[in-house]
C-alpha cells in the first residue's frame, strides 16, 4: 500500500485473482464428461451459424462475414475475458476519477482505499456474475494468447459449467438446451459480424456516456462496496440504502447522460430481444423440447435464485437487462409480423434506423418512421 498515490483506481490483476478464488465451483463432472460437453458446444456453435443466418437473412448469400472465434471457457476464463473488456472500456472514466483523487471531496479517502481494495470489491462482484452467465459475445476486450479475438475485435464465449448447471437445475434435455443456448449467442455473433458499424457505434455511445460522468468517485466506490457487502453478508439481504436501492447505472445525473443511456437501453433491448426472437423462431425446427425449455427458463429468469440474488440484480441493474429481453423480443416479433424479416432488417442500415427507447415500446412508430 506504499505506492497508493500512483496506483490505478482498480487493481485489475487483484480483481481477477479475487474473483477466481471466490467463484463457486462448477457442477460435478468427470474429465471425460467435461471434454464431451466442450466438444458438443463447439459442434452446436458451428451448426447454429447456418440456422441463425438462414432465419435472419442478415448475411446475403455469397458474402463471407467477418470471422470471430468461438471459445468454450470455464468460469475463470469468463472472468479474465471480462476484466480485460472492463479495463479497456472504463479506462477513460477511471483516468478521470484518478485525476480528481487529490482535488475532489473524496480524494483523501480514495488515497487510503487505493486500487487494491477496489480490486477486491470488483473481484467479488465478478465472482457472483461468473456463475450465472451462460454465454456472451465479448465485444471490446483486446485479444490475448489464451483469449484470441477476431481481426475487428470480438469473440463468442460459452461458459460450459454454467450451461451444465442450469440444464441440471431445470431438468431439461442436455442436448436440446445446449443447442438452444448456442442459437441465442450465435445471434449476437451474427449481429456484430453482419453489421460492421455496430461495434464502433456502441463503443462511441459508451465513451460519450463515460465522458459526461461528473459523479463523485466516492459514490461509485460506495456502490461497489454495497454490492460487495451483500456478497460477504455484511448487510441483511434485501435491505435498501437511503437511495432506495438504486443500481450502479442509476447514479446518472446529467441530461446528456440520460439521453445517451436511453439510446443505449434501446440498442441493448434490440440486440437481446432479437436474439430471443431468433432463438424461439429457429428452435421448433431443431430443438424438439424448445417449449419446455423456454417455459422453465423464463420462470428461472423471473424468480431469481434467492433474496440475495434479487438484491444484487437490482444493485447491478440486471433487472433492467431482464426487461430488455422481454421488451426487445416483443419489438422484433411485432415488426416482423408487420413488415417481414427483410423489413425488420432495415433496422441494421445505420445508427439512424435503430429504434428509440419509445419505439421499442411502440413498434408501430418505428415502422411508420423507417418504412413510410
Coordinates of C-alpha atoms in Angstrom, one line a residue:
X1 CA 0.0 0.0 0.0
X2 CA 3.0 2.3 0.0
X3 CA 2.6 3.4 -3.6
X4 CA -1.1 4.2 -3.5
X5 CA -0.6 7.7 -4.8
X6 CA 0.4 6.5 -8.2
X7 CA -1.7 3.3 -8.3
X8 CA -4.6 2.6 -10.6
X9 CA -8.1 3.2 -9.4
X10 CA -8.7 -0.5 -9.7
X11 CA -6.1 -3.2 -9.3
X12 CA -7.3 -5.4 -12.2
X13 CA -4.9 -8.2 -11.5
X14 CA -6.1 -8.4 -8.0
X15 CA -9.7 -8.3 -9.3
X16 CA -9.0 -11.4 -11.4
X17 CA -7.3 -13.2 -8.5
X18 CA -10.1 -12.4 -6.1
X19 CA -12.9 -13.4 -8.5
X20 CA -11.1 -16.6 -9.4
X21 CA -10.6 -17.5 -5.8
X22 CA -14.2 -16.8 -4.7
X23 CA -16.2 -18.0 -7.6
X24 CA -18.3 -21.0 -6.8
X25 CA -17.1 -24.4 -8.0
X26 CA -18.8 -25.7 -11.1
X27 CA -21.0 -28.8 -11.3
X28 CA -19.5 -32.2 -10.5
X29 CA -18.5 -33.7 -13.8
X30 CA -15.8 -36.2 -14.7
X31 CA -12.9 -35.3 -17.0
X32 CA -14.4 -37.3 -19.9
X33 CA -17.9 -35.6 -19.3
X34 CA -16.3 -32.2 -19.4
X35 CA -14.5 -33.0 -22.7
X36 CA -17.8 -34.2 -24.1
X37 CA -19.6 -31.0 -23.1
X38 CA -16.9 -28.8 -24.7
X39 CA -16.9 -30.8 -27.9
X40 CA -20.7 -30.7 -28.1
X41 CA -20.9 -27.0 -27.5
X42 CA -18.4 -26.4 -30.3
X43 CA -20.5 -28.5 -32.7
X44 CA -23.7 -26.7 -31.7
X45 CA -22.0 -23.3 -32.1
X46 CA -20.9 -24.3 -35.7
X47 CA -24.4 -25.6 -36.5
X48 CA -26.0 -22.5 -35.1
X49 CA -24.3 -20.4 -37.7
X50 CA -26.3 -21.9 -40.5
X51 CA -29.6 -21.9 -38.6
X52 CA -29.3 -18.3 -37.5
X53 CA -28.1 -16.9 -40.8
X54 CA -30.8 -18.8 -42.7
X55 CA -33.5 -17.5 -40.4
X56 CA -32.4 -13.8 -40.0
X57 CA -31.2 -13.3 -43.6
X58 CA -28.7 -10.7 -42.2
X59 CA -25.8 -12.0 -44.3
X60 CA -26.5 -12.2 -48.0
X61 CA -25.7 -15.4 -49.8
X62 CA -22.2 -15.4 -51.2
X63 CA -20.9 -12.9 -48.6
X64 CA -18.4 -14.1 -46.1
X65 CA -18.9 -12.3 -42.7
X66 CA -16.0 -11.3 -40.5
X67 CA -14.9 -14.3 -38.6
X68 CA -14.7 -14.3 -34.8
X69 CA -13.6 -17.2 -32.6
X70 CA -15.9 -19.3 -30.5
X71 CA -14.3 -20.1 -27.1
X72 CA -15.7 -22.6 -24.7
X73 CA -14.5 -21.4 -21.3
X74 CA -14.8 -22.1 -17.6
X75 CA -15.8 -19.5 -15.0
X76 CA -12.2 -18.3 -14.5
X77 CA -11.9 -17.8 -18.3
X78 CA -15.0 -15.7 -18.4
X79 CA -13.6 -13.6 -15.5
X80 CA -10.3 -13.0 -17.3
X81 CA -12.1 -12.0 -20.6
X82 CA -14.5 -9.6 -18.9
X83 CA -11.8 -7.9 -16.8
X84 CA -9.9 -7.2 -20.0
X85 CA -13.1 -5.8 -21.5
X86 CA -13.9 -3.7 -18.5
X87 CA -10.4 -2.4 -18.2
X88 CA -10.5 -1.2 -21.9
X89 CA -13.9 0.4 -21.8
X90 CA -13.6 2.0 -18.4
X91 CA -10.1 3.4 -18.9
X92 CA -11.2 7.0 -19.7
X93 CA -13.6 7.1 -16.7
X94 CA -11.0 5.7 -14.3
X95 CA -8.3 8.1 -15.6
X96 CA -10.7 10.9 -15.0
X97 CA -11.6 9.7 -11.5
X98 CA -7.9 9.3 -10.7
X99 CA -7.2 12.9 -11.7
X100 CA -9.9 14.0 -9.2
X101 CA -8.4 11.8 -6.4
X102 CA -6.3 14.6 -5.0
X103 CA -8.6 17.5 -5.6
X104 CA -12.1 16.1 -5.2
X105 CA -14.1 15.9 -1.9
X106 CA -13.3 12.2 -1.5
X107 CA -9.6 12.5 -2.6
X108 CA -8.1 11.8 0.8
X109 CA -10.3 8.8 1.4
X110 CA -9.6 7.4 -2.0
X111 CA -5.9 7.7 -1.3
X112 CA -6.5 5.5 1.7
X113 CA -8.7 3.0 -0.1
X114 CA -6.5 2.6 -3.1
X115 CA -6.8 0.4 -6.1
X116 CA -6.2 -2.8 -4.2
X117 CA -9.3 -2.6 -2.0
X118 CA -11.3 -1.6 -5.1
X119 CA -9.9 -4.5 -7.0
X120 CA -11.1 -6.9 -4.3
X121 CA -14.6 -5.4 -4.4
X122 CA -14.7 -5.7 -8.2
X123 CA -13.5 -9.2 -7.9
X124 CA -16.3 -10.1 -5.5
X125 CA -18.9 -8.8 -8.0
X126 CA -17.3 -10.7 -10.9
X127 CA -17.3 -13.9 -8.8
X128 CA -21.1 -13.5 -8.4
X129 CA -21.7 -12.9 -12.1
X130 CA -19.3 -15.6 -13.3
X131 CA -21.5 -18.4 -12.1
X132 CA -24.6 -17.0 -13.8
X133 CA -23.6 -16.1 -17.4
X134 CA -24.3 -18.9 -19.9
X135 CA -22.7 -17.2 -22.9
X136 CA -21.6 -13.8 -24.1
X137 CA -20.4 -12.1 -27.3
X138 CA -17.5 -10.2 -25.8
X139 CA -17.1 -7.1 -27.9
X140 CA -14.4 -4.8 -26.6
X141 CA -11.6 -6.8 -25.0
X142 CA -8.2 -6.8 -26.8
X143 CA -7.0 -10.3 -27.9
X144 CA -4.6 -12.3 -25.8
X145 CA -2.8 -15.6 -26.3
X146 CA -5.3 -17.6 -24.3
X147 CA -8.3 -15.5 -25.3
X148 CA -8.0 -14.6 -29.1
X149 CA -10.4 -12.3 -30.8
X150 CA -11.3 -11.5 -34.4
X151 CA -9.4 -9.0 -36.5
X152 CA -12.0 -6.4 -35.8
X153 CA -12.4 -7.4 -32.1
X154 CA -15.0 -9.7 -30.7
X155 CA -15.2 -13.3 -29.5
X156 CA -18.1 -15.6 -28.5
X157 CA -17.8 -17.1 -25.1
X158 CA -19.7 -20.2 -24.0
X159 CA -19.4 -20.9 -20.2
X160 CA -19.6 -24.6 -20.1
X161 CA -20.0 -25.2 -16.3
X162 CA -22.9 -22.7 -16.1
X163 CA -24.7 -24.3 -19.0
X164 CA -24.4 -27.8 -17.4
X165 CA -25.5 -26.3 -14.0
X166 CA -28.7 -24.8 -15.5
X167 CA -29.6 -27.7 -17.6
X168 CA -29.5 -29.9 -14.5
X169 CA -31.3 -27.4 -12.4
X170 CA -34.1 -27.1 -14.9
X171 CA -34.1 -30.9 -15.6
X172 CA -34.2 -30.4 -19.4
X173 CA -32.7 -32.4 -22.2
X174 CA -28.9 -31.5 -22.2
X175 CA -28.5 -31.8 -26.0
X176 CA -31.5 -29.5 -26.7
X177 CA -30.6 -27.0 -24.0
X178 CA -27.0 -26.6 -25.2
X179 CA -28.1 -26.0 -28.8
X180 CA -30.8 -23.6 -27.6
X181 CA -28.2 -21.5 -25.8
X182 CA -25.9 -21.6 -28.8
X183 CA -28.7 -20.2 -31.0
X184 CA -29.1 -17.2 -28.8
X185 CA -25.4 -16.5 -28.5
X186 CA -24.7 -17.1 -32.2
X187 CA -27.4 -14.5 -33.0
X188 CA -25.3 -11.9 -31.1
X189 CA -22.2 -13.0 -33.0
X190 CA -24.1 -12.6 -36.3
X191 CA -25.4 -9.2 -35.3
X192 CA -21.9 -7.8 -34.9
X193 CA -20.2 -9.6 -37.8
X194 CA -23.0 -8.8 -40.2
X195 CA -23.3 -5.1 -39.2
X196 CA -19.7 -3.7 -39.4
X197 CA -20.6 -0.3 -37.8
X198 CA -22.4 -1.7 -34.8
X199 CA -19.4 -2.2 -32.6
X200 CA -17.9 1.2 -33.2
X201 CA -21.4 2.8 -32.7
X202 CA -21.8 1.1 -29.3
X203 CA -18.3 1.9 -28.2
X204 CA -18.8 5.6 -29.2
X205 CA -22.0 5.8 -27.2
X206 CA -20.4 4.2 -24.1
X207 CA -17.4 6.5 -24.3
X208 CA -19.7 9.6 -24.7
X209 CA -21.6 8.4 -21.6
X210 CA -18.4 8.0 -19.6
X211 CA -17.0 11.3 -20.9
X212 CA -20.0 13.1 -19.4
X213 CA -19.6 11.5 -16.0
X214 CA -19.1 14.1 -13.3
X215 CA -20.1 11.8 -10.4
X216 CA -18.0 11.9 -7.2
X217 CA -15.6 8.9 -7.3
X218 CA -16.6 8.0 -3.8
X219 CA -20.2 7.5 -4.9
X220 CA -19.0 4.8 -7.4
X221 CA -16.9 3.1 -4.7
X222 CA -19.8 3.2 -2.2
X223 CA -22.0 1.4 -4.8
X224 CA -19.3 -1.2 -5.3
X225 CA -19.0 -1.6 -1.5
X226 CA -22.7 -2.1 -1.1
X227 CA -22.7 -4.9 -3.6
X228 CA -19.6 -6.5 -2.1
X229 CA -21.0 -6.3 1.4
X230 CA -24.2 -8.1 0.2
X231 CA -22.0 -10.9 -1.1
X232 CA -20.0 -11.0 2.1
X233 CA -23.1 -11.0 4.3
X234 CA -22.2 -7.5 5.7
X235 CA -25.8 -6.2 5.1
X236 CA -29.1 -8.0 5.6
X237 CA -30.5 -9.4 2.4
X238 CA -32.9 -7.1 0.7
X239 CA -32.0 -4.1 2.9
X240 CA -32.3 -0.9 0.9
X241 CA -30.0 2.0 1.3
X242 CA -31.1 5.6 1.7
X243 CA -31.4 6.0 -2.1
X244 CA -34.0 3.1 -2.3
X245 CA -31.5 0.6 -3.8
X246 CA -30.5 2.4 -7.0
X247 CA -28.5 0.5 -9.5
X248 CA -24.9 1.4 -10.3
X249 CA -26.1 2.8 -13.6
X250 CA -28.8 5.0 -11.9
X251 CA -26.3 7.3 -10.4
X252 CA -26.5 9.2 -13.7
X253 CA -27.4 12.8 -13.1
X254 CA -26.8 14.9 -16.3
X255 CA -29.4 15.3 -19.0
X256 CA -26.8 14.4 -21.6
X257 CA -26.1 11.1 -19.9
X258 CA -29.8 10.3 -19.5
X259 CA -30.2 10.8 -23.3
X260 CA -27.2 8.6 -24.1
X261 CA -28.4 5.9 -21.6
X262 CA -31.9 6.0 -23.3
X263 CA -30.2 5.2 -26.7
X264 CA -28.0 2.5 -25.2
X265 CA -31.0 0.9 -23.5
X266 CA -32.9 0.8 -26.8
X267 CA -29.9 -0.8 -28.6
X268 CA -29.4 -3.4 -25.9
X269 CA -33.1 -4.2 -25.9
X270 CA -33.0 -4.6 -29.7
X271 CA -29.9 -6.9 -29.5
X272 CA -31.2 -9.1 -26.6
X273 CA -34.8 -9.2 -27.8
X274 CA -33.8 -10.1 -31.4
X275 CA -31.6 -12.9 -30.1
X276 CA -34.6 -14.3 -28.1
X277 CA -36.8 -14.0 -31.1
X278 CA -34.4 -15.8 -33.3
X279 CA -33.8 -18.5 -30.7
X280 CA -37.6 -19.2 -30.5
X281 CA -38.0 -18.9 -34.3
X282 CA -35.3 -21.4 -35.1
X283 CA -36.0 -23.6 -32.0
X284 CA -39.0 -25.6 -33.1
X285 CA -37.3 -27.0 -36.2
X286 CA -34.0 -28.0 -34.4
X287 CA -34.8 -28.2 -30.7
X288 CA -37.6 -30.7 -30.0
X289 CA -38.2 -29.7 -26.4
X290 CA -37.9 -25.9 -27.0
X291 CA -41.3 -25.1 -25.5
X292 CA -40.4 -26.9 -22.2
X293 CA -37.0 -25.2 -22.1
X294 CA -38.4 -21.7 -22.8
X295 CA -41.1 -22.0 -20.1
X296 CA -38.7 -23.3 -17.4
X297 CA -36.0 -20.8 -18.3
X298 CA -38.4 -17.9 -18.2
X299 CA -39.6 -18.9 -14.7
X300 CA -36.0 -19.1 -13.6
X301 CA -35.2 -15.6 -15.0
X302 CA -38.2 -14.1 -13.3
X303 CA -37.8 -15.5 -9.8
X304 CA -34.0 -15.3 -9.4
X305 CA -32.2 -17.7 -7.2
X306 CA -32.7 -16.0 -3.8
X307 CA -33.4 -12.7 -2.0
X308 CA -29.7 -12.1 -2.2
X309 CA -29.8 -12.7 -5.9
X310 CA -32.7 -10.3 -6.3
X311 CA -31.0 -7.6 -4.3
X312 CA -27.8 -7.8 -6.3
X313 CA -29.7 -7.9 -9.6
X314 CA -31.3 -4.6 -8.5
X315 CA -28.0 -3.0 -7.4
X316 CA -26.1 -4.1 -10.6
X317 CA -29.0 -3.1 -12.9
X318 CA -29.6 -6.7 -14.0
X319 CA -33.3 -6.4 -13.5
X320 CA -33.2 -3.8 -16.3
X321 CA -31.5 -6.4 -18.5
X322 CA -34.4 -8.8 -17.9
X323 CA -36.8 -6.1 -19.2
X324 CA -34.6 -5.7 -22.2
X325 CA -35.1 -9.4 -23.2
X326 CA -38.9 -9.0 -22.9
X327 CA -39.4 -5.6 -24.5
X328 CA -36.9 -6.3 -27.3
X329 CA -38.4 -9.6 -28.2
X330 CA -41.9 -8.0 -28.4
X331 CA -40.5 -5.3 -30.7
X332 CA -38.8 -7.8 -33.0
X333 CA -41.9 -10.0 -33.2
X334 CA -44.3 -7.1 -33.9
X335 CA -42.1 -5.6 -36.6
X336 CA -41.6 -9.0 -38.4
X337 CA -45.3 -9.6 -38.3
X338 CA -45.9 -6.2 -39.8
X339 CA -43.2 -5.9 -42.5
X340 CA -41.5 -9.3 -42.6
X341 CA -37.9 -10.3 -41.9
X342 CA -36.4 -8.2 -44.6
X343 CA -38.4 -5.2 -43.5
X344 CA -37.2 -5.8 -39.9
X345 CA -33.6 -6.0 -41.2
X346 CA -33.7 -2.3 -42.2
X347 CA -33.0 -1.7 -38.5
X348 CA -29.4 -2.6 -39.3
X349 CA -29.0 0.0 -42.0
X350 CA -27.4 2.7 -39.9
X351 CA -27.5 4.2 -36.4
X352 CA -30.4 6.4 -37.7
X353 CA -32.6 3.3 -38.3
X354 CA -32.1 1.9 -34.8
X355 CA -35.2 2.1 -32.7
X356 CA -35.5 4.6 -29.9
X357 CA -36.5 3.6 -26.4
X358 CA -40.0 4.9 -27.1
X359 CA -40.2 2.9 -30.4
X360 CA -39.1 -0.3 -28.6
X361 CA -42.3 0.1 -26.6
X362 CA -44.3 1.1 -29.7
X363 CA -43.0 -0.9 -32.7
X364 CA -45.6 0.7 -35.0
X365 CA -43.9 4.0 -34.5
X366 CA -40.6 2.6 -35.8
X367 CA -42.4 1.0 -38.7
X368 CA -44.0 4.3 -39.6
X369 CA -40.7 6.2 -39.3
X370 CA -38.5 3.8 -41.3
X371 CA -41.0 2.4 -43.8
X372 CA -43.1 5.5 -44.5

